[in-house]
XYZ file of N, CA, C and O in Angstrom:
420
model
N 48.283 -23.062 -0.114
C 47.322 -22.942 0.946
C 47.389 -21.514 1.490
O 48.436 -21.050 1.917
N 46.272 -20.848 1.448
C 46.170 -19.490 1.986
C 45.784 -19.601 3.466
O 44.830 -20.292 3.797
N 46.525 -18.892 4.320
C 46.244 -18.930 5.760
C 45.932 -17.521 6.228
O 46.761 -16.608 6.057
N 44.763 -17.354 6.812
C 44.336 -16.054 7.356
C 44.247 -16.179 8.867
O 43.695 -17.164 9.372
N 44.773 -15.184 9.576
C 44.741 -15.185 11.044
C 44.046 -13.931 11.517
O 44.401 -12.821 11.110
N 43.048 -14.111 12.376
C 42.339 -12.983 12.974
C 42.368 -13.136 14.483
O 42.260 -14.250 15.005
N 42.507 -12.015 15.167
C 42.502 -12.020 16.628
C 41.529 -10.975 17.135
O 41.232 -9.984 16.435
N 41.043 -11.190 18.345
C 40.232 -10.132 18.948
C 41.183 -9.100 19.567
O 42.396 -9.268 19.574
N 40.647 -8.025 20.080
C 41.468 -6.934 20.581
C 42.176 -7.259 21.879
O 43.024 -6.498 22.335
N 41.871 -8.410 22.483
C 42.464 -8.783 23.761
C 43.647 -9.761 23.615
O 44.256 -10.131 24.612
N 43.918 -10.191 22.402
C 45.041 -11.091 22.158
C 46.264 -10.251 21.810
O 46.230 -9.465 20.868
N 47.331 -10.457 22.558
C 48.571 -9.706 22.319
C 49.517 -10.518 21.421
O 49.482 -11.732 21.429
N 50.342 -9.832 20.698
C 51.338 -10.517 19.886
C 51.535 -9.918 18.521
O 52.614 -10.021 17.950
N 50.516 -9.327 17.956
C 50.621 -8.662 16.668
C 51.108 -9.554 15.559
O 50.738 -10.733 15.439
N 51.987 -8.994 14.718
C 52.499 -9.709 13.541
C 53.343 -10.915 13.916
O 53.354 -11.921 13.227
N 54.073 -10.823 15.023
C 54.904 -11.952 15.462
C 54.018 -13.156 15.770
O 54.329 -14.293 15.369
N 52.901 -12.957 16.455
C 51.967 -14.032 16.751
C 51.358 -14.576 15.460
O 51.273 -15.796 15.268
N 50.947 -13.682 14.576
C 50.342 -14.128 13.312
C 51.325 -14.974 12.488
O 50.942 -15.991 11.898
N 52.589 -14.552 12.455
C 53.590 -15.347 11.734
C 53.785 -16.713 12.385
O 53.897 -17.737 11.682
N 53.813 -16.746 13.726
C 53.916 -18.030 14.431
C 52.742 -18.946 14.088
O 52.905 -20.129 13.808
N 51.536 -18.403 14.117
C 50.331 -19.193 13.823
C 50.376 -19.718 12.392
O 50.141 -20.899 12.137
N 50.741 -18.859 11.434
C 50.808 -19.288 10.026
C 51.834 -20.392 9.845
O 51.556 -21.384 9.158
N 52.994 -20.240 10.443
C 54.038 -21.272 10.323
C 53.588 -22.586 10.945
O 53.800 -23.652 10.390
N 52.953 -22.516 12.120
C 52.487 -23.708 12.815
C 51.411 -24.421 12.036
O 51.434 -25.647 11.880
N 50.455 -23.661 11.501
C 49.375 -24.233 10.703
C 49.930 -24.876 9.436
O 49.580 -26.005 9.084
N 50.794 -24.166 8.731
C 51.353 -24.702 7.492
C 52.118 -25.991 7.741
O 51.966 -26.959 6.981
N 52.880 -26.031 8.799
C 53.647 -27.232 9.133
C 52.717 -28.383 9.512
O 52.895 -29.526 9.067
N 51.726 -28.081 10.298
C 50.813 -29.111 10.796
C 49.958 -29.723 9.682
O 49.638 -30.908 9.713
N 49.600 -28.907 8.710
C 48.688 -29.374 7.655
C 49.384 -29.685 6.333
O 48.734 -29.985 5.330
N 50.699 -29.643 6.318
C 51.455 -29.820 5.075
C 51.190 -31.155 4.396
O 51.207 -31.240 3.172
N 50.913 -32.181 5.170
C 50.716 -33.510 4.568
C 49.432 -33.607 3.741
O 49.259 -34.525 2.974
N 48.538 -32.622 3.919
C 47.303 -32.629 3.134
C 47.489 -31.924 1.798
O 46.585 -31.908 0.962
N 48.660 -31.318 1.617
C 49.057 -30.731 0.341
C 48.064 -29.724 -0.198
O 47.535 -28.898 0.532
N 47.836 -29.837 -1.477
C 47.017 -28.861 -2.183
C 45.518 -29.134 -2.049
O 44.719 -28.421 -2.652
N 45.158 -30.146 -1.299
C 43.750 -30.410 -1.077
C 43.114 -29.272 -0.275
O 41.943 -28.970 -0.437
N 43.909 -28.635 0.590
C 43.414 -27.511 1.378
C 43.713 -26.233 0.624
O 44.864 -25.965 0.257
N 42.664 -25.447 0.373
C 42.853 -24.195 -0.359
C 42.974 -22.999 0.558
O 43.718 -22.071 0.272
N 42.244 -23.001 1.670
C 42.276 -21.845 2.583
C 42.038 -22.294 4.013
O 41.241 -23.200 4.273
N 42.736 -21.620 4.931
C 42.579 -21.873 6.362
C 42.331 -20.532 7.024
O 43.065 -19.566 6.798
N 41.300 -20.466 7.864
C 41.019 -19.276 8.652
C 41.157 -19.627 10.130
O 40.511 -20.558 10.606
N 42.025 -18.873 10.816
C 42.260 -19.089 12.248
C 41.755 -17.866 12.996
O 42.132 -16.736 12.664
N 40.919 -18.087 14.002
C 40.382 -17.017 14.822
C 40.840 -17.258 16.261
O 40.545 -18.319 16.841
N 41.541 -16.283 16.832
C 42.018 -16.381 18.215
C 41.252 -15.387 19.071
O 41.080 -14.223 18.670
N 40.844 -15.848 20.248
C 39.995 -15.027 21.099
C 40.339 -15.231 22.565
O 40.643 -16.356 22.976
N 40.300 -14.163 23.324
C 40.399 -14.244 24.785
C 38.993 -14.108 25.320
O 38.414 -13.027 25.330
N 38.414 -15.227 25.728
C 37.001 -15.280 26.104
C 36.697 -14.436 27.336
O 35.690 -13.743 27.376
N 37.553 -14.496 28.335
C 37.361 -13.709 29.564
C 38.461 -12.678 29.686
O 39.269 -12.709 30.583
N 38.465 -11.720 28.770
C 39.570 -10.765 28.702
C 39.755 -9.963 29.971
O 40.874 -9.578 30.297
N 38.718 -9.746 30.681
C 38.795 -8.928 31.901
C 39.197 -9.732 33.139
O 39.502 -9.177 34.175
N 39.232 -11.049 33.016
C 39.598 -11.908 34.141
C 40.635 -12.942 33.682
O 40.650 -13.353 32.543
N 41.458 -13.366 34.603
C 42.401 -14.449 34.321
C 41.752 -15.747 34.784
O 41.502 -15.936 35.971
N 41.435 -16.596 33.847
C 40.795 -17.872 34.142
C 41.451 -18.975 33.340
O 42.074 -18.740 32.321
N 41.252 -20.201 33.804
C 41.717 -21.359 33.045
C 40.878 -21.497 31.767
O 39.673 -21.185 31.765
N 41.514 -21.972 30.719
C 40.840 -22.259 29.455
C 40.105 -21.045 28.879
O 39.012 -21.186 28.336
N 40.696 -19.862 28.994
C 40.002 -18.681 28.477
C 40.513 -18.216 27.115
O 40.024 -17.248 26.578
N 41.480 -18.942 26.539
C 41.939 -18.641 25.181
C 41.292 -19.646 24.244
O 41.310 -20.830 24.476
N 40.673 -19.125 23.173
C 39.943 -19.980 22.258
C 40.528 -19.837 20.857
O 40.816 -18.738 20.397
N 40.691 -20.961 20.193
C 41.145 -20.992 18.816
C 40.090 -21.726 17.990
O 39.734 -22.860 18.306
N 39.576 -21.055 16.982
C 38.633 -21.677 16.058
C 39.299 -21.691 14.682
O 39.876 -20.677 14.247
N 39.230 -22.828 14.009
C 39.847 -22.975 12.684
C 38.809 -23.509 11.716
O 38.097 -24.463 12.019
N 38.742 -22.883 10.550
C 37.899 -23.372 9.460
C 38.796 -23.598 8.258
O 39.633 -22.758 7.930
N 38.648 -24.744 7.609
C 39.423 -25.048 6.416
C 38.489 -25.281 5.239
O 37.389 -25.813 5.380
N 38.978 -24.859 4.084
C 38.277 -25.124 2.815
C 39.086 -26.200 2.114
O 40.286 -26.054 1.882
N 38.406 -27.286 1.808
C 39.048 -28.433 1.168
C 38.353 -28.709 -0.155
O 37.120 -28.720 -0.210
N 39.126 -28.929 -1.184
C 38.562 -29.234 -2.483
C 37.715 -30.491 -2.407
O 38.137 -31.505 -1.884
N 36.488 -30.393 -2.899
C 35.628 -31.559 -2.995
C 34.720 -31.840 -1.807
O 33.882 -32.730 -1.879
N 34.881 -31.119 -0.700
C 34.000 -31.344 0.456
C 33.620 -29.986 1.077
O 34.214 -28.968 0.768
N 32.619 -30.043 1.944
C 32.188 -28.847 2.650
C 33.294 -28.355 3.583
O 34.133 -29.147 4.019
N 33.280 -27.056 3.913
C 34.282 -26.547 4.877
C 34.198 -27.293 6.196
O 33.115 -27.726 6.609
N 35.338 -27.471 6.846
C 35.410 -28.140 8.133
C 35.817 -27.117 9.186
O 36.680 -26.270 8.939
N 35.227 -27.210 10.366
C 35.579 -26.310 11.447
C 35.787 -27.027 12.760
O 35.138 -28.045 13.022
N 36.733 -26.513 13.536
C 36.997 -27.046 14.872
C 37.301 -25.874 15.784
O 37.641 -24.781 15.316
N 37.189 -26.099 17.077
C 37.620 -25.093 18.043
C 38.179 -25.790 19.272
O 37.882 -26.959 19.534
N 38.987 -25.049 20.003
C 39.581 -25.570 21.209
C 39.867 -24.408 22.149
O 40.259 -23.330 21.720
N 39.670 -24.634 23.437
C 39.990 -23.645 24.453
C 41.048 -24.196 25.381
O 41.052 -25.388 25.685
N 41.966 -23.329 25.814
C 43.031 -23.747 26.708
C 43.568 -22.527 27.445
O 43.054 -21.417 27.291
N 44.614 -22.738 28.232
C 45.166 -21.659 29.060
C 45.939 -20.615 28.269
O 46.004 -19.456 28.676
N 46.591 -21.029 27.170
C 47.367 -20.089 26.356
C 46.938 -20.191 24.902
O 46.335 -21.198 24.491
N 47.270 -19.184 24.137
C 46.961 -19.195 22.702
C 47.659 -20.359 22.026
O 47.071 -21.059 21.194
N 48.912 -20.597 22.397
C 49.684 -21.693 21.780
C 49.051 -23.054 22.056
O 48.961 -23.896 21.170
N 48.593 -23.257 23.296
C 47.946 -24.530 23.649
C 46.588 -24.660 22.942
O 46.231 -25.756 22.476
N 45.845 -23.579 22.858
C 44.555 -23.607 22.178
C 44.759 -23.932 20.689
O 44.001 -24.726 20.121
N 45.776 -23.335 20.080
C 46.075 -23.606 18.669
C 46.476 -25.067 18.465
O 45.969 -25.735 17.556
N 47.359 -25.572 19.321
C 47.800 -26.970 19.198
C 46.628 -27.931 19.329
O 46.504 -28.892 18.550
N 45.756 -27.697 20.271
C 44.591 -28.558 20.454
C 43.634 -28.510 19.268
O 43.113 -29.540 18.828
N 43.423 -27.319 18.741
C 42.554 -27.175 17.575
C 43.157 -27.861 16.350
O 42.442 -28.522 15.585
N 44.474 -27.746 16.178
C 45.115 -28.414 15.043
C 45.045 -29.934 15.173
O 44.875 -30.626 14.160
N 45.180 -30.463 16.393
C 45.038 -31.894 16.589
C 43.636 -32.370 16.171
O 43.472 -33.371 15.486
N 42.633 -31.621 16.606
C 41.253 -31.962 16.242
C 41.052 -31.866 14.732
O 40.385 -32.711 14.124
N 41.624 -30.836 14.128
C 41.470 -30.622 12.693
C 42.127 -31.751 11.894
O 41.549 -32.246 10.927
N 43.302 -32.151 12.285
C 43.965 -33.261 11.594
C 43.115 -34.516 11.640
O 42.985 -35.236 10.643
N 42.521 -34.799 12.775
C 41.658 -35.970 12.909
C 40.441 -35.856 11.996
O 40.069 -36.818 11.311
N 39.825 -34.681 11.985
C 38.645 -34.481 11.112
C 39.003 -34.608 9.645
O 38.269 -35.184 8.855
N 40.164 -34.051 9.275
C 40.597 -34.146 7.882
C 40.891 -35.581 7.485
O 40.524 -36.017 6.393
N 41.572 -36.321 8.376
C 41.841 -37.723 8.093
C 40.552 -38.485 7.844
O 40.439 -39.275 6.899
N 39.566 -38.256 8.695
C 38.274 -38.933 8.550
C 37.552 -38.508 7.272
O 37.117 -39.351 6.481
N 37.438 -37.206 7.042
C 36.711 -36.707 5.884
C 37.375 -37.076 4.570
O 36.702 -37.483 3.627
N 38.684 -36.897 4.500
C 39.376 -37.212 3.259
C 39.465 -38.707 3.038
O 39.484 -39.180 1.896
N 39.508 -39.471 4.114
C 39.490 -40.937 4.003
C 38.172 -41.409 3.408
O 38.149 -42.272 2.527
N 37.076 -40.816 3.842
C 35.776 -41.176 3.294
C 35.687 -40.785 1.817
O 35.146 -41.496 0.992
N 36.235 -39.631 1.495
C 36.229 -39.169 0.114
C 37.024 -40.122 -0.782
O 36.612 -40.459 -1.864
N 38.160 -40.604 -0.279
C 39.008 -41.510 -1.033
C 38.351 -42.876 -1.267
O 38.573 -43.496 -2.282
N 37.530 -43.305 -0.320
C 36.873 -44.617 -0.457
C 35.779 -44.586 -1.507
O 35.376 -45.620 -2.031
N 35.260 -43.404 -1.821
C 34.225 -43.321 -2.835
C 34.769 -43.542 -4.235
O 34.030 -43.873 -5.141
N 36.022 -43.296 -4.430
C 36.593 -43.388 -5.800
C 36.735 -44.821 -6.249
O 36.878 -45.741 -5.596
């Protein structure tokens, strides 16, 4: 599974953050095995000039063999919380989509 992480210029953390995101994504999606070929994670500070609730956004798109790409997003107070929420949503979508795919066989 290839994992790509992109951030806007207002997200701090650099390579340490990217490594954390890659490790978290790989761990969270490991049960889907080789069905997932690529994951793109986009982190954004929506209100970079102001401190507000839910201003960190995580959008994730996955490429899965045999189905169209799936995407989810989540906003929260921190990057870590936004990532966790997006991964929860993604796991649910993958369970549903891959479950439907399995029933066709």
